[in-house]
PDB file of C-alpha atoms in Angstrom:
ATOM      1  CA  MET J   1     -49.002  57.167 -24.577  1.00 76.00           C
ATOM      2  CA  THR J   2     -52.614  56.442 -23.937  1.00 78.00           C
ATOM      3  CA  ASN J   3     -51.637  53.102 -25.946  1.00 81.00           C
ATOM      4  CA  PHE J   4     -48.777  52.239 -23.904  1.00 85.00           C
ATOM      5  CA  LEU J   5     -50.532  53.012 -20.315  1.00 86.00           C
ATOM      6  CA  GLN J   6     -53.428  50.987 -21.361  1.00 88.00           C
ATOM      7  CA  LEU J   7     -50.985  47.883 -22.603  1.00 86.00           C
ATOM      8  CA  CYS J   8     -49.207  48.780 -18.967  1.00 88.00           C
ATOM      9  CA  PHE J   9     -52.310  48.367 -17.073  1.00 87.00           C
ATOM     10  CA  ALA J  10     -53.645  45.198 -18.847  1.00 86.00           C
ATOM     11  CA  GLY J  11     -50.020  43.733 -18.441  1.00 86.00           C
ATOM     12  CA  VAL J  12     -50.289  43.982 -14.672  1.00 89.00           C
ATOM     13  CA  ALA J  13     -53.997  42.718 -14.776  1.00 87.00           C
ATOM     14  CA  ILE J  14     -52.857  39.655 -16.620  1.00 87.00           C
ATOM     15  CA  GLY J  15     -49.639  39.186 -14.475  1.00 86.00           C
ATOM     16  CA  ALA J  16     -51.886  39.578 -11.198  1.00 86.00           C
ATOM     17  CA  LEU J  17     -53.854  36.394 -12.427  1.00 85.00           C
ATOM     18  CA  TYR J  18     -50.573  34.585 -13.298  1.00 86.00           C
ATOM     19  CA  ALA J  19     -49.373  35.723  -9.497  1.00 85.00           C
ATOM     20  CA  LEU J  20     -52.544  34.174  -8.137  1.00 83.00           C
ATOM     21  CA  VAL J  21     -52.154  30.932  -9.874  1.00 85.00           C
ATOM     22  CA  ALA J  22     -48.397  30.968  -9.020  1.00 84.00           C
ATOM     23  CA  LEU J  23     -49.010  31.377  -5.385  1.00 83.00           C
ATOM     24  CA  GLY J  24     -50.393  28.233  -5.164  1.00 83.00           C
ATOM     25  CA  PHE J  25     -47.325  26.379  -6.640  1.00 84.00           C
ATOM     26  CA  VAL J  26     -45.127  28.233  -4.215  1.00 83.00           C
ATOM     27  CA  VAL J  27     -46.748  27.328  -1.175  1.00 84.00           C
ATOM     28  CA  ILE J  28     -46.688  23.384  -1.858  1.00 84.00           C
ATOM     29  CA  TYR J  29     -43.059  23.669  -3.032  1.00 83.00           C
ATOM     30  CA  LYS J  30     -42.155  26.077  -0.474  1.00 78.00           C
ATOM     31  CA  ALA J  31     -43.340  23.373   2.275  1.00 77.00           C
ATOM     32  CA  THR J  32     -42.959  20.143   0.560  1.00 77.00           C
ATOM     33  CA  GLY J  33     -40.500  20.825  -1.995  1.00 77.00           C
ATOM     34  CA  VAL J  34     -42.869  19.186  -4.513  1.00 79.00           C
ATOM     35  CA  ILE J  35     -43.794  21.093  -7.831  1.00 82.00           C
ATOM     36  CA  ASN J  36     -47.697  20.447  -8.540  1.00 84.00           C
ATOM     37  CA  PHE J  37     -48.884  20.189 -11.670  1.00 84.00           C
ATOM     38  CA  ALA J  38     -52.230  19.397 -10.787  1.00 85.00           C
ATOM     39  CA  GLN J  39     -52.931  23.196  -9.345  1.00 85.00           C
ATOM     40  CA  GLY J  40     -54.205  23.758 -12.779  1.00 86.00           C
ATOM     41  CA  GLY J  41     -56.916  20.777 -11.817  1.00 88.00           C
ATOM     42  CA  LEU J  42     -57.640  22.858  -8.607  1.00 90.00           C
ATOM     43  CA  VAL J  43     -58.247  26.385 -10.245  1.00 90.00           C
ATOM     44  CA  LEU J  44     -60.692  24.458 -12.435  1.00 90.00           C
ATOM     45  CA  LEU J  45     -62.313  22.788  -9.783  1.00 92.00           C
ATOM     46  CA  GLY J  46     -62.778  25.990  -7.580  1.00 92.00           C
ATOM     47  CA  CYS J  47     -64.096  27.848 -10.399  1.00 91.00           C
ATOM     48  CA  TYR J  48     -66.892  25.509 -10.909  1.00 94.00           C
ATOM     49  CA  LEU J  49     -67.228  24.987  -7.404  1.00 94.00           C
ATOM     50  CA  THR J  50     -68.328  28.749  -7.044  1.00 94.00           C
ATOM     51  CA  TYR J  51     -70.399  28.692 -10.289  1.00 93.00           C
ATOM     52  CA  ASN J  52     -72.392  25.911  -8.872  1.00 93.00           C
ATOM     53  CA  ILE J  53     -72.811  27.493  -5.324  1.00 94.00           C
ATOM     54  CA  HIS J  54     -73.696  30.497  -6.707  1.00 92.00           C
ATOM     55  CA  GLN J  55     -75.707  29.902  -9.851  1.00 91.00           C
ATOM     56  CA  THR J  56     -77.366  26.823  -9.153  1.00 91.00           C
ATOM     57  CA  TRP J  57     -77.761  27.076  -5.284  1.00 92.00           C
ATOM     58  CA  GLY J  58     -78.468  30.584  -5.133  1.00 91.00           C
ATOM     59  CA  VAL J  59     -76.251  31.671  -2.552  1.00 92.00           C
ATOM     60  CA  PRO J  60     -74.549  35.219  -2.801  1.00 94.00           C
ATOM     61  CA  PHE J  61     -71.716  35.340  -4.821  1.00 92.00           C
ATOM     62  CA  TYR J  62     -68.901  36.603  -2.248  1.00 92.00           C
ATOM     63  CA  LEU J  63     -70.365  33.706   0.053  1.00 94.00           C
ATOM     64  CA  SER J  64     -70.200  31.428  -2.839  1.00 94.00           C
ATOM     65  CA  ILE J  65     -66.519  32.301  -3.183  1.00 93.00           C
ATOM     66  CA  LEU J  66     -65.495  31.589   0.689  1.00 94.00           C
ATOM     67  CA  LEU J  67     -67.471  28.235   0.590  1.00 95.00           C
ATOM     68  CA  ALA J  68     -65.914  27.309  -2.545  1.00 94.00           C
ATOM     69  CA  MET J  69     -62.349  28.210  -1.162  1.00 93.00           C
ATOM     70  CA  VAL J  70     -63.289  26.143   2.016  1.00 95.00           C
ATOM     71  CA  ALA J  71     -64.370  23.068  -0.533  1.00 94.00           C
ATOM     72  CA  CYS J  72     -61.498  23.337  -2.491  1.00 93.00           C
ATOM     73  CA  ALA J  73     -59.102  23.629   0.681  1.00 93.00           C
ATOM     74  CA  LEU J  74     -60.637  20.429   2.041  1.00 94.00           C
ATOM     75  CA  PHE J  75     -60.075  18.736  -1.345  1.00 92.00           C
ATOM     76  CA  GLY J  76     -56.604  19.735  -1.399  1.00 90.00           C
ATOM     77  CA  ALA J  77     -55.752  18.404   2.292  1.00 90.00           C
ATOM     78  CA  ALA J  78     -57.609  15.157   1.102  1.00 91.00           C
ATOM     79  CA  ILE J  79     -55.491  14.913  -1.863  1.00 88.00           C
ATOM     80  CA  GLU J  80     -51.864  15.181   0.568  1.00 85.00           C
ATOM     81  CA  ARG J  81     -53.968  12.795   3.148  1.00 86.00           C
ATOM     82  CA  PHE J  82     -55.000   9.697   0.976  1.00 87.00           C
ATOM     83  CA  VAL J  83     -52.600  10.059  -2.023  1.00 83.00           C
ATOM     84  CA  LEU J  84     -49.538  12.195  -1.366  1.00 79.00           C
ATOM     85  CA  ARG J  85     -48.876  11.067   2.088  1.00 78.00           C
ATOM     86  CA  TRP J  86     -48.160   7.455   0.695  1.00 76.00           C
ATOM     87  CA  MET J  87     -45.293   8.663  -1.333  1.00 72.00           C
ATOM     88  CA  VAL J  88     -42.783  10.029   1.138  1.00 67.00           C
ATOM     89  CA  GLY J  89     -39.531   9.160   0.762  1.00 66.00           C
ATOM     90  CA  GLN J  90     -40.297   8.111  -2.835  1.00 71.00           C
ATOM     91  CA  PRO J  91     -38.217   9.577  -6.202  1.00 72.00           C
ATOM     92  CA  THR J  92     -39.243  13.253  -6.700  1.00 72.00           C
ATOM     93  CA  PHE J  93     -39.711  12.062 -10.336  1.00 77.00           C
ATOM     94  CA  ALA J  94     -42.614   9.678  -9.087  1.00 80.00           C
ATOM     95  CA  VAL J  95     -44.391  12.424  -6.924  1.00 81.00           C
ATOM     96  CA  LEU J  96     -44.411  14.760  -9.953  1.00 81.00           C
ATOM     97  CA  MET J  97     -45.774  12.073 -12.234  1.00 84.00           C
ATOM     98  CA  LEU J  98     -48.467  11.098  -9.695  1.00 86.00           C
ATOM     99  CA  THR J  99     -49.388  15.387  -9.505  1.00 86.00           C
ATOM    100  CA  ILE J 100     -49.644  14.940 -13.409  1.00 86.00           C
ATOM    101  CA  GLY J 101     -51.765  11.898 -13.060  1.00 87.00           C
ATOM    102  CA  LEU J 102     -54.172  13.793 -10.492  1.00 87.00           C
ATOM    103  CA  LEU J 103     -54.700  16.815 -12.806  1.00 85.00           C
ATOM    104  CA  SER J 104     -55.933  14.186 -15.695  1.00 86.00           C
ATOM    105  CA  ILE J 105     -58.268  12.772 -13.162  1.00 89.00           C
ATOM    106  CA  ILE J 106     -59.682  16.066 -11.998  1.00 89.00           C
ATOM    107  CA  ASP J 107     -60.386  17.397 -15.256  1.00 86.00           C
ATOM    108  CA  PRO J 108     -62.539  14.763 -16.922  1.00 88.00           C
ATOM    109  CA  ALA J 109     -64.118  14.468 -13.458  1.00 91.00           C
ATOM    110  CA  VAL J 110     -65.021  18.148 -13.493  1.00 90.00           C
ATOM    111  CA  THR J 111     -66.160  18.232 -17.381  1.00 89.00           C
ATOM    112  CA  ALA J 112     -68.425  14.784 -16.650  1.00 91.00           C
ATOM    113  CA  VAL J 113     -70.135  17.236 -13.596  1.00 91.00           C
ATOM    114  CA  TRP J 114     -70.334  20.481 -15.349  1.00 90.00           C
ATOM    115  CA  GLY J 115     -70.121  19.744 -19.059  1.00 88.00           C
ATOM    116  CA  PHE J 116     -68.184  21.556 -21.537  1.00 88.00           C
ATOM    117  CA  ASP J 117     -70.289  24.660 -22.568  1.00 88.00           C
ATOM    118  CA  ARG J 118     -69.154  28.159 -21.129  1.00 88.00           C
ATOM    119  CA  LEU J 119     -70.836  29.124 -18.394  1.00 89.00           C
ATOM    120  CA  ASN J 120     -71.729  32.665 -16.666  1.00 88.00           C
ATOM    121  CA  LEU J 121     -70.251  32.963 -13.312  1.00 86.00           C
ATOM    122  CA  GLY J 122     -72.618  35.463 -12.313  1.00 85.00           C
ATOM    123  CA  ASP J 123     -69.913  37.757 -10.897  1.00 85.00           C
ATOM    124  CA  PRO J 124     -71.038  41.488 -10.010  1.00 85.00           C
ATOM    125  CA  TRP J 125     -68.121  42.923 -11.973  1.00 81.00           C
ATOM    126  CA  GLY J 126     -69.166  41.832 -15.825  1.00 75.00           C
ATOM    127  CA  ILE J 127     -67.784  43.902 -18.126  1.00 76.00           C
ATOM    128  CA  GLU J 128     -68.157  47.400 -16.482  1.00 79.00           C
ATOM    129  CA  VAL J 129     -65.338  49.687 -16.476  1.00 81.00           C
ATOM    130  CA  LEU J 130     -64.065  52.843 -15.507  1.00 82.00           C
ATOM    131  CA  LYS J 131     -62.191  55.410 -17.140  1.00 81.00           C
ATOM    132  CA  SER J 132     -59.185  57.854 -16.516  1.00 78.00           C
ATOM    133  CA  GLY J 133     -58.549  60.116 -19.582  1.00 79.00           C
ATOM    134  CA  GLU J 134     -58.743  57.924 -22.646  1.00 79.00           C
ATOM    135  CA  VAL J 135     -57.503  54.912 -20.430  1.00 80.00           C
ATOM    136  CA  VAL J 136     -60.073  52.289 -19.988  1.00 83.00           C
ATOM    137  CA  PHE J 137     -59.765  49.978 -16.323  1.00 84.00           C
ATOM    138  CA  ALA J 138     -62.107  46.674 -16.406  1.00 84.00           C
ATOM    139  CA  VAL J 139     -63.155  46.766 -13.232  1.00 86.00           C
ATOM    140  CA  LYS J 140     -62.628  42.904 -13.000  1.00 85.00           C
ATOM    141  CA  ASP J 141     -59.314  43.773 -13.537  1.00 85.00           C
ATOM    142  CA  ILE J 142     -58.894  46.299 -10.663  1.00 88.00           C
ATOM    143  CA  TRP J 143     -60.182  43.434  -8.338  1.00 89.00           C
ATOM    144  CA  THR J 144     -57.464  40.900  -9.776  1.00 86.00           C
ATOM    145  CA  ILE J 145     -54.741  43.435  -9.002  1.00 88.00           C
ATOM    146  CA  VAL J 146     -56.310  43.981  -5.270  1.00 89.00           C
ATOM    147  CA  LEU J 147     -56.674  40.534  -4.624  1.00 86.00           C
ATOM    148  CA  ALA J 148     -53.202  39.553  -5.592  1.00 83.00           C
ATOM    149  CA  ALA J 149     -51.648  42.114  -3.231  1.00 86.00           C
ATOM    150  CA  VAL J 150     -53.820  40.998  -0.401  1.00 88.00           C
ATOM    151  CA  VAL J 151     -52.744  37.285  -0.897  1.00 85.00           C
ATOM    152  CA  LEU J 152     -49.395  38.540  -1.134  1.00 82.00           C
ATOM    153  CA  LEU J 153     -49.432  40.175   2.480  1.00 86.00           C
ATOM    154  CA  ALA J 154     -51.657  37.207   3.803  1.00 87.00           C
ATOM    155  CA  PHE J 155     -48.685  35.381   2.711  1.00 82.00           C
ATOM    156  CA  PHE J 156     -46.172  37.724   4.343  1.00 82.00           C
ATOM    157  CA  LEU J 157     -47.685  37.793   7.519  1.00 86.00           C
ATOM    158  CA  PHE J 158     -48.280  34.136   7.852  1.00 84.00           C
ATOM    159  CA  PHE J 159     -45.049  32.785   7.033  1.00 80.00           C
ATOM    160  CA  ARG J 160     -43.316  35.874   9.104  1.00 81.00           C
ATOM    161  CA  TYR J 161     -45.455  35.660  12.254  1.00 83.00           C
ATOM    162  CA  SER J 162     -47.610  32.767  12.581  1.00 84.00           C
ATOM    163  CA  SER J 163     -46.254  29.367  14.486  1.00 83.00           C
ATOM    164  CA  MET J 164     -47.328  27.230  11.556  1.00 81.00           C
ATOM    165  CA  GLY J 165     -45.925  29.776   8.946  1.00 80.00           C
ATOM    166  CA  VAL J 166     -42.660  29.591  10.942  1.00 81.00           C
ATOM    167  CA  ALA J 167     -43.008  25.468  10.981  1.00 81.00           C
ATOM    168  CA  MET J 168     -43.566  25.296   7.223  1.00 79.00           C
ATOM    169  CA  ARG J 169     -40.205  27.489   6.758  1.00 75.00           C
ATOM    170  CA  ALA J 170     -38.618  25.041   8.832  1.00 79.00           C
ATOM    171  CA  THR J 171     -39.948  21.934   7.320  1.00 76.00           C
ATOM    172  CA  ALA J 172     -38.834  23.434   3.978  1.00 71.00           C
ATOM    173  CA  PHE J 173     -35.397  24.151   5.322  1.00 71.00           C
ATOM    174  CA  ASP J 174     -34.714  20.980   7.063  1.00 72.00           C
ATOM    175  CA  GLN J 175     -37.441  18.114   7.502  1.00 71.00           C
ATOM    176  CA  GLU J 176     -35.707  15.919   9.596  1.00 73.00           C
ATOM    177  CA  ALA J 177     -34.538  18.894  11.943  1.00 77.00           C
ATOM    178  CA  ALA J 178     -38.127  20.393  11.774  1.00 75.00           C
ATOM    179  CA  ILE J 179     -39.471  17.065  13.408  1.00 75.00           C
ATOM    180  CA  ALA J 180     -36.542  16.464  15.623  1.00 77.00           C
ATOM    181  CA  GLN J 181     -38.092  20.128  17.466  1.00 76.00           C
ATOM    182  CA  GLY J 182     -41.692  18.605  17.344  1.00 77.00           C
ATOM    183  CA  ILE J 183     -43.088  19.874  14.390  1.00 78.00           C
ATOM    184  CA  SER J 184     -45.632  17.684  12.364  1.00 79.00           C
ATOM    185  CA  ALA J 185     -44.292  17.636   8.975  1.00 77.00           C
ATOM    186  CA  ARG J 186     -47.710  15.982   8.168  1.00 80.00           C
ATOM    187  CA  ARG J 187     -49.717  18.889   9.373  1.00 84.00           C
ATOM    188  CA  VAL J 188     -47.556  21.253   7.549  1.00 83.00           C
ATOM    189  CA  PHE J 189     -47.602  19.279   4.485  1.00 84.00           C
ATOM    190  CA  ALA J 190     -51.619  19.013   4.557  1.00 87.00           C
ATOM    191  CA  LEU J 191     -52.050  22.749   5.123  1.00 88.00           C
ATOM    192  CA  SER J 192     -49.907  23.648   2.220  1.00 88.00           C
ATOM    193  CA  TRP J 193     -52.476  21.593   0.171  1.00 89.00           C
ATOM    194  CA  ALA J 194     -55.410  23.145   1.823  1.00 91.00           C
ATOM    195  CA  ILE J 195     -54.121  26.916   1.327  1.00 91.00           C
ATOM    196  CA  ALA J 196     -52.960  25.933  -2.584  1.00 89.00           C
ATOM    197  CA  GLY J 197     -56.597  24.866  -2.847  1.00 91.00           C
ATOM    198  CA  ALA J 198     -57.830  27.801  -1.437  1.00 92.00           C
ATOM    199  CA  VAL J 199     -55.369  30.257  -3.551  1.00 90.00           C
ATOM    200  CA  ALA J 200     -56.484  28.139  -6.603  1.00 90.00           C
ATOM    201  CA  THR J 201     -60.331  29.005  -6.441  1.00 92.00           C
ATOM    202  CA  LEU J 202     -59.454  32.749  -6.349  1.00 90.00           C
ATOM    203  CA  ALA J 203     -57.407  32.168  -9.168  1.00 88.00           C
ATOM    204  CA  GLY J 204     -60.130  30.659 -11.029  1.00 89.00           C
ATOM    205  CA  VAL J 205     -63.083  33.034  -9.983  1.00 90.00           C
ATOM    206  CA  MET J 206     -60.903  35.877 -11.424  1.00 87.00           C
ATOM    207  CA  LEU J 207     -59.940  33.827 -14.549  1.00 87.00           C
ATOM    208  CA  ALA J 208     -63.664  33.252 -15.228  1.00 87.00           C
ATOM    209  CA  ALA J 209     -65.034  36.619 -14.189  1.00 85.00           C
ATOM    210  CA  GLY J 210     -66.297  39.190 -16.611  1.00 80.00           C
ATOM    211  CA  ALA J 211     -66.199  38.310 -20.294  1.00 78.00           C
ATOM    212  CA  GLY J 212     -64.133  35.099 -19.363  1.00 78.00           C
ATOM    213  CA  GLY J 213     -66.967  32.743 -18.543  1.00 84.00           C
ATOM    214  CA  VAL J 214     -66.256  29.266 -16.504  1.00 88.00           C
ATOM    215  CA  ARG J 215     -64.819  26.862 -18.982  1.00 88.00           C
ATOM    216  CA  PRO J 216     -62.446  23.489 -18.849  1.00 86.00           C
ATOM    217  CA  ASP J 217     -59.733  25.569 -20.666  1.00 84.00           C
ATOM    218  CA  ILE J 218     -58.951  27.284 -17.600  1.00 82.00           C
ATOM    219  CA  GLN J 219     -56.570  25.127 -16.043  1.00 75.00           C
ATOM    220  CA  TYR J 220     -54.096  25.599 -18.881  1.00 76.00           C
ATOM    221  CA  ILE J 221     -53.569  29.200 -17.736  1.00 73.00           C
ATOM    222  CA  ALA J 222     -51.446  27.280 -15.200  1.00 68.00           C
ATOM    223  CA  LEU J 223     -49.141  26.235 -17.713  1.00 70.00           C
ATOM    224  CA  ILE J 224     -49.240  29.551 -18.887  1.00 75.00           C
ATOM    225  CA  ALA J 225     -48.183  30.711 -15.295  1.00 76.00           C
ATOM    226  CA  PHE J 226     -45.443  28.358 -15.172  1.00 78.00           C
ATOM    227  CA  PRO J 227     -42.593  30.853 -16.517  1.00 79.00           C
ATOM    228  CA  ALA J 228     -43.696  33.099 -14.040  1.00 80.00           C
ATOM    229  CA  ILE J 229     -42.910  31.048 -11.183  1.00 79.00           C
ATOM    230  CA  ILE J 230     -39.915  29.442 -12.183  1.00 81.00           C
ATOM    231  CA  LEU J 231     -38.654  33.432 -12.968  1.00 79.00           C
ATOM    232  CA  GLY J 232     -39.662  34.492  -9.450  1.00 77.00           C
ATOM    233  CA  GLY J 233     -38.096  31.470  -7.804  1.00 77.00           C
ATOM    234  CA  LEU J 234     -40.305  28.544  -6.780  1.00 76.00           C
ATOM    235  CA  ASP J 235     -39.901  28.972  -3.138  1.00 76.00           C
ATOM    236  CA  SER J 236     -40.773  32.935  -3.146  1.00 80.00           C
ATOM    237  CA  PRO J 237     -44.139  34.308  -2.835  1.00 80.00           C
ATOM    238  CA  ALA J 238     -42.880  37.691  -3.412  1.00 81.00           C
ATOM    239  CA  GLY J 239     -41.344  36.534  -6.546  1.00 82.00           C
ATOM    240  CA  ALA J 240     -44.356  34.798  -7.928  1.00 81.00           C
ATOM    241  CA  VAL J 241     -46.058  37.826  -8.052  1.00 83.00           C
ATOM    242  CA  VAL J 242     -43.200  39.836  -9.567  1.00 85.00           C
ATOM    243  CA  GLY J 243     -42.470  37.081 -11.909  1.00 84.00           C
ATOM    244  CA  GLY J 244     -46.385  37.004 -12.679  1.00 84.00           C
ATOM    245  CA  ILE J 245     -45.882  40.812 -13.264  1.00 87.00           C
ATOM    246  CA  ILE J 246     -42.937  40.418 -15.459  1.00 87.00           C
ATOM    247  CA  ILE J 247     -44.598  37.879 -17.584  1.00 87.00           C
ATOM    248  CA  GLY J 248     -48.000  39.788 -18.104  1.00 87.00           C
ATOM    249  CA  LEU J 249     -46.196  43.104 -19.230  1.00 88.00           C
ATOM    250  CA  THR J 250     -44.014  41.284 -21.479  1.00 88.00           C
ATOM    251  CA  GLN J 251     -47.019  39.379 -23.175  1.00 87.00           C
ATOM    252  CA  THR J 252     -49.394  42.655 -23.552  1.00 89.00           C
ATOM    253  CA  LEU J 253     -46.496  45.216 -24.643  1.00 88.00           C
ATOM    254  CA  THR J 254     -45.298  42.065 -26.960  1.00 88.00           C
ATOM    255  CA  ALA J 255     -48.809  41.480 -28.457  1.00 86.00           C
ATOM    256  CA  GLY J 256     -49.336  45.423 -28.858  1.00 86.00           C
ATOM    257  CA  TYR J 257     -46.135  46.341 -30.369  1.00 86.00           C
ATOM    258  CA  GLN J 258     -44.332  43.407 -32.015  1.00 84.00           C
ATOM    259  CA  PRO J 259     -46.932  43.376 -35.226  1.00 83.00           C
ATOM    260  CA  GLU J 260     -46.238  47.309 -35.974  1.00 82.00           C
ATOM    261  CA  TYR J 261     -42.739  47.089 -35.311  1.00 84.00           C
ATOM    262  CA  ALA J 262     -41.488  43.591 -36.237  1.00 80.00           C
ATOM    263  CA  PRO J 263     -44.152  41.693 -38.187  1.00 83.00           C
ATOM    264  CA  TRP J 264     -41.549  39.335 -39.682  1.00 82.00           C
ATOM    265  CA  LEU J 265     -41.895  37.609 -35.880  1.00 80.00           C
ATOM    266  CA  GLY J 266     -45.249  36.485 -36.850  1.00 78.00           C
ATOM    267  CA  ASN J 267     -48.559  35.649 -35.104  1.00 81.00           C
ATOM    268  CA  GLY J 268     -48.519  34.539 -31.503  1.00 79.00           C
ATOM    269  CA  PHE J 269     -45.008  35.758 -30.949  1.00 82.00           C
ATOM    270  CA  ASN J 270     -46.333  37.235 -27.501  1.00 81.00           C
ATOM    271  CA  GLY J 271     -47.017  33.344 -26.060  1.00 80.00           C
ATOM    272  CA  VAL J 272     -43.424  32.733 -26.951  1.00 84.00           C
ATOM    273  CA  MET J 273     -41.747  36.170 -25.308  1.00 83.00           C
ATOM    274  CA  PRO J 274     -42.033  35.007 -21.690  1.00 81.00           C
ATOM    275  CA  TYR J 275     -40.062  31.822 -22.406  1.00 83.00           C
ATOM    276  CA  LEU J 276     -37.483  33.686 -23.841  1.00 85.00           C
ATOM    277  CA  VAL J 277     -37.402  36.496 -20.804  1.00 84.00           C
ATOM    278  CA  MET J 278     -37.390  33.464 -18.733  1.00 81.00           C
ATOM    279  CA  ILE J 279     -34.377  31.664 -20.248  1.00 85.00           C
ATOM    280  CA  VAL J 280     -32.149  34.918 -20.325  1.00 85.00           C
ATOM    281  CA  ILE J 281     -33.050  35.215 -16.391  1.00 81.00           C
ATOM    282  CA  LEU J 282     -32.458  31.990 -15.745  1.00 80.00           C
ATOM    283  CA  MET J 283     -29.064  32.420 -17.200  1.00 83.00           C
ATOM    284  CA  VAL J 284     -27.949  34.829 -14.936  1.00 81.00           C
ATOM    285  CA  ARG J 285     -30.289  33.928 -11.902  1.00 80.00           C
ATOM    286  CA  PRO J 286     -30.595  30.143 -11.959  1.00 76.00           C
ATOM    287  CA  TYR J 287     -32.759  29.844  -8.830  1.00 77.00           C
ATOM    288  CA  GLY J 288     -34.846  33.022 -10.442  1.00 74.00           C
ATOM    289  CA  LEU J 289     -35.102  36.582  -9.148  1.00 75.00           C
ATOM    290  CA  PHE J 290     -36.351  35.888  -5.532  1.00 76.00           C
ATOM    291  CA  GLY J 291     -35.053  32.066  -5.512  1.00 70.00           C
ATOM    292  CA  THR J 292     -33.140  30.340  -2.434  1.00 70.00           C
ATOM    293  CA  PRO J 293     -29.729  29.121  -3.892  1.00 67.00           C
ATOM    294  CA  GLU J 294     -29.173  25.419  -3.268  1.00 62.00           C
ATOM    295  CA  VAL J 295     -25.777  24.742  -1.315  1.00 56.00           C
ATOM    296  CA  ARG J 296     -24.572  21.021  -1.698  1.00 56.00           C
ATOM    297  CA  ARG J 297     -21.602  19.960  -0.046  1.00 55.00           C
ATOM    298  CA  VAL J 298     -19.699  17.217  -1.885  1.00 51.00           C
TER     299      VAL J 298
END
């Protein structure tokens, strides 16, 4: 039982990390209909910016996170203003390829500045743990779960009660109708990229905190989080969190029990299991657990 509880806590913590990454994808897709493959690059950049502000410039850690979030948000808005805005009206496939190209530019730019070595983020949580009976809770994992919950609540309040949140929902639903009502689609798009940049910084910090370290391969976590985004529904913040938790639990429980009960599946099967779960759920709900079904009239 202790092992099961330990694996469940680890799964929820990993799922919360995936959720933080996934929320950045969701906010852009919800406003613009674009799947942003450059989100992994924003995660990487936010992480290194926090490291640089804290460790190199000596700014207190929590203030460093806020400053890095602002910087990454401005960078995201700049991408929308100077790159994506020129692609309005172009085929979706071309926009997707452009975001992949952006990822290919951000990655070498970051490593050119900070190198390939694993760096110490200098976070206050380190490898501290709390214990309840025989179950061990890493302090960094607790913070990750709390942050994911806070960000989800902020998203809910923003989209439900703020005028800009309502404008983003209206633009996502019908861009032409929203413009006719006086909503600035350009402002909505820029804000969605800025929010994605800020959330990506939080995800990058939590990925690098503790024993993780600041390292270039952090961006690939965005690809691992992709099943969570599809599973929960591309346009649903709640779906991103639920999908992340499901994928995290699936990974850790498979890693914990598969070698004992199904060793014939081979090593590393826990990396395959999330995609199997995603396929099964999509066969039943093609738009994900919380995604909005798209209705086309012909």
